[in-house]
Short mmCIF file of C-alpha atoms in Angstrom, two decimals:
data_model
loop_
_atom_site.label_atom_id
_atom_site.label_comp_id
_atom_site.label_asym_id
_atom_site.label_seq_id
_atom_site.Cartn_x
_atom_site.Cartn_y
_atom_site.Cartn_z
CA MET A 1488 -152.13 148.98 93.23
CA PHE A 1489 -154.61 146.37 91.97
CA GLU A 1490 -152.55 143.51 93.38
CA LYS A 1491 -152.04 145.40 96.66
CA LEU A 1492 -155.80 145.85 97.04
CA VAL A 1493 -156.65 142.23 96.26
CA ASN A 1494 -153.98 141.03 98.68
CA LEU A 1495 -155.29 143.33 101.42
CA LEU A 1496 -158.87 142.18 100.93
CA GLU A 1497 -157.93 138.50 100.81
CA THR A 1498 -155.77 138.66 103.93
CA ARG A 1499 -158.52 140.52 105.81
CA ASN A 1500 -161.20 137.99 104.74
CA ALA A 1501 -163.28 140.54 102.85
CA ARG A 1502 -166.27 139.57 100.76
CA PHE A 1503 -165.53 140.95 97.30
CA ARG A 1504 -165.39 140.21 93.60
CA VAL A 1505 -163.30 141.57 90.74
CA ILE A 1506 -164.86 142.74 87.48
CA GLU A 1507 -162.76 143.20 84.35
CA HIS A 1508 -164.17 145.72 81.86
CA PRO A 1509 -163.23 148.28 79.21
CA PRO A 1510 -161.36 151.29 80.65
CA GLU A 1511 -163.80 153.83 82.08
CA GLY A 1512 -163.56 156.57 84.69
CA LYS A 1513 -166.99 158.21 84.57
CA SER A 1514 -169.24 157.24 87.48
CA ASP A 1515 -172.51 156.80 85.58
CA LEU A 1516 -170.99 154.83 82.70
CA ILE A 1517 -168.94 152.50 84.90
CA ALA A 1518 -171.99 151.74 87.06
CA ARG A 1519 -173.81 150.48 83.97
CA ILE A 1520 -170.82 148.36 82.97
CA ARG A 1521 -170.54 146.89 86.48
CA GLY A 1522 -174.28 146.29 86.82
CA THR A 1523 -174.40 148.38 90.01
CA ALA A 1524 -176.36 151.47 91.02
CA PRO A 1525 -174.54 154.79 90.48
CA GLY A 1526 -174.76 155.49 94.23
CA GLN A 1527 -172.81 152.31 95.00
CA GLY A 1528 -169.78 153.67 93.23
CA ALA A 1529 -167.12 154.95 95.61
CA LYS A 1530 -165.96 158.20 94.02
CA ALA A 1531 -162.50 158.84 95.52
CA MET A 1532 -161.39 162.45 95.18
CA LEU A 1533 -157.91 163.46 96.31
CA CYS A 1534 -158.02 166.92 97.84
CA LYS A 1535 -155.33 169.17 99.29
CA SER A 1536 -155.50 172.01 101.74
CA LYS A 1537 -155.18 175.44 100.17
CA ASP A 1538 -153.10 176.80 103.07
CA GLY A 1539 -149.90 175.17 101.88
CA SER A 1540 -149.74 172.85 104.90
CA GLY A 1541 -149.48 169.76 102.72
CA HIS A 1542 -152.64 168.24 104.25
CA TRP A 1543 -154.05 165.61 101.86
CA VAL A 1544 -157.58 164.21 102.11
CA LEU A 1545 -159.05 161.32 100.17
CA ALA A 1546 -162.75 162.23 100.12
CA VAL A 1547 -164.94 159.27 99.17
CA LEU A 1548 -168.58 159.74 98.30
CA PRO A 1549 -171.37 158.02 96.37
CA GLY A 1550 -170.76 158.14 92.63
CA ASP A 1551 -174.04 159.92 91.96
CA ARG A 1552 -173.38 162.79 94.39
CA ARG A 1553 -171.36 166.01 94.23
CA VAL A 1554 -168.64 166.88 96.70
CA ASP A 1555 -168.99 169.92 98.96
CA PHE A 1556 -165.44 171.18 99.44
CA ARG A 1557 -166.44 173.17 102.53
CA LYS A 1558 -167.65 169.98 104.19
CA VAL A 1559 -164.44 168.17 103.23
CA ALA A 1560 -162.38 171.01 104.76
CA THR A 1561 -164.48 171.07 107.92
CA SER A 1562 -164.20 167.28 108.30
CA VAL A 1563 -160.40 167.53 108.67
CA ASP A 1564 -160.29 170.94 110.39
CA VAL A 1565 -158.72 173.03 107.62
CA LYS A 1566 -160.05 176.28 106.11
CA LYS A 1567 -160.23 175.31 102.42
CA VAL A 1568 -159.46 172.37 100.16
CA THR A 1569 -159.23 171.96 96.42
CA LEU A 1570 -158.87 169.00 94.08
CA ALA A 1571 -155.39 167.67 93.48
CA THR A 1572 -154.04 168.04 89.98
CA PRO A 1573 -153.70 164.88 87.88
CA GLU A 1574 -149.94 165.02 88.45
CA GLU A 1575 -150.35 165.37 92.22
CA ALA A 1576 -152.86 162.51 92.30
CA MET A 1577 -150.40 160.24 90.49
CA GLU A 1578 -147.53 161.29 92.77
CA VAL A 1579 -149.48 160.91 96.03
CA THR A 1580 -151.57 157.80 95.26
CA GLY A 1581 -149.76 156.14 92.36
CA CYS A 1582 -153.03 156.19 90.41
CA ALA A 1583 -154.63 158.27 87.71
CA ILE A 1584 -157.70 160.31 88.58
CA GLY A 1585 -160.68 158.02 88.07
CA ALA A 1586 -158.71 154.95 89.15
CA ILE A 1587 -157.94 155.99 92.75
CA PRO A 1588 -159.39 153.36 95.09
CA PRO A 1589 -161.18 154.40 98.30
CA PHE A 1590 -158.26 153.37 100.52
CA SER A 1591 -155.37 155.39 101.89
CA PHE A 1592 -152.04 153.60 101.95
CA SER A 1593 -150.17 156.69 103.13
CA PRO A 1594 -150.11 158.27 106.58
CA GLN A 1595 -150.05 161.63 104.76
CA VAL A 1596 -153.51 161.05 103.25
CA GLU A 1597 -156.50 161.20 105.57
CA LEU A 1598 -159.42 159.01 104.49
CA VAL A 1599 -162.88 160.54 104.92
CA VAL A 1600 -166.00 158.74 103.67
CA ASP A 1601 -169.53 160.07 103.34
CA PRO A 1602 -171.82 157.78 105.37
CA GLY A 1603 -174.32 157.78 102.49
CA LEU A 1604 -171.95 155.53 100.56
CA VAL A 1605 -171.66 152.74 103.12
CA GLY A 1606 -175.08 153.13 104.72
CA SER A 1607 -177.24 152.85 101.62
CA PHE A 1608 -175.98 149.66 99.97
CA ASP A 1609 -174.65 146.27 101.11
CA GLU A 1610 -171.79 146.62 98.61
CA ILE A 1611 -169.68 149.43 97.21
CA ALA A 1612 -167.90 149.37 93.84
CA PHE A 1613 -164.73 151.13 92.74
CA ASN A 1614 -162.00 151.21 90.15
CA ALA A 1615 -159.17 149.24 91.66
CA GLY A 1616 -156.11 151.31 90.85
CA ARG A 1617 -156.75 151.00 87.13
CA LEU A 1618 -159.57 151.96 84.81
CA ASP A 1619 -160.17 148.44 83.48
CA ARG A 1620 -160.69 146.60 86.79
CA SER A 1621 -163.29 147.16 89.45
CA ILE A 1622 -163.84 145.65 92.85
CA VAL A 1623 -167.29 145.20 94.36
CA LEU A 1624 -166.80 144.98 98.12
CA ASN A 1625 -169.09 144.37 101.07
CA SER A 1626 -169.73 147.75 102.73
CA ASP A 1627 -169.17 146.50 106.29
CA ASP A 1628 -165.88 144.90 105.26
CA TYR A 1629 -164.81 148.16 103.62
CA VAL A 1630 -165.39 150.18 106.80
CA ARG A 1631 -163.70 147.50 108.92
CA ILE A 1632 -160.60 147.33 106.72
CA ALA A 1633 -160.22 150.96 105.59
CA GLY A 1634 -161.08 152.50 108.96
CA PRO A 1635 -162.27 155.81 107.50
CA LEU A 1636 -163.48 158.92 109.26
CA LEU A 1637 -167.21 159.04 108.48
CA ARG A 1638 -168.42 162.59 107.74
CA THR A 1639 -171.02 164.16 105.45
CA LEU A 1640 -169.17 165.34 102.33
CA CYS A 1641 -171.92 165.83 99.76
CA ALA A 1642 -173.56 169.02 98.58
#
């Protein structure tokens, strides 16, 4: 996943940098390690519809905020969503929880981003498919490349 992300960003002329660091998945601790604000961290949370429809949503919000599952459900027009299990996250994204990047590489996973993430900072930061590598990416380039649905997701 790390190589896939770097290749995507390079081929799309994104402004980004890679940071190597000790493995960490907690938003507040990784922000300190990266030297970024906690709100710059793109917290990617894989959610699934509770109706058994198989609807997957990658909800991305600022690292210092809490997700509102009702808002996530409303953003994709389903009744209720819940977090994916660690096993489901690995199966659907190929990444462990905490290392899921804020990109969807599957047509089965809808990408929804809280505007507070990309509207508050010039750069976002995220674990790049692994817990020991982060990417700090220009916010405008992220929106241009990822093409997310922008909806309020935070409590």
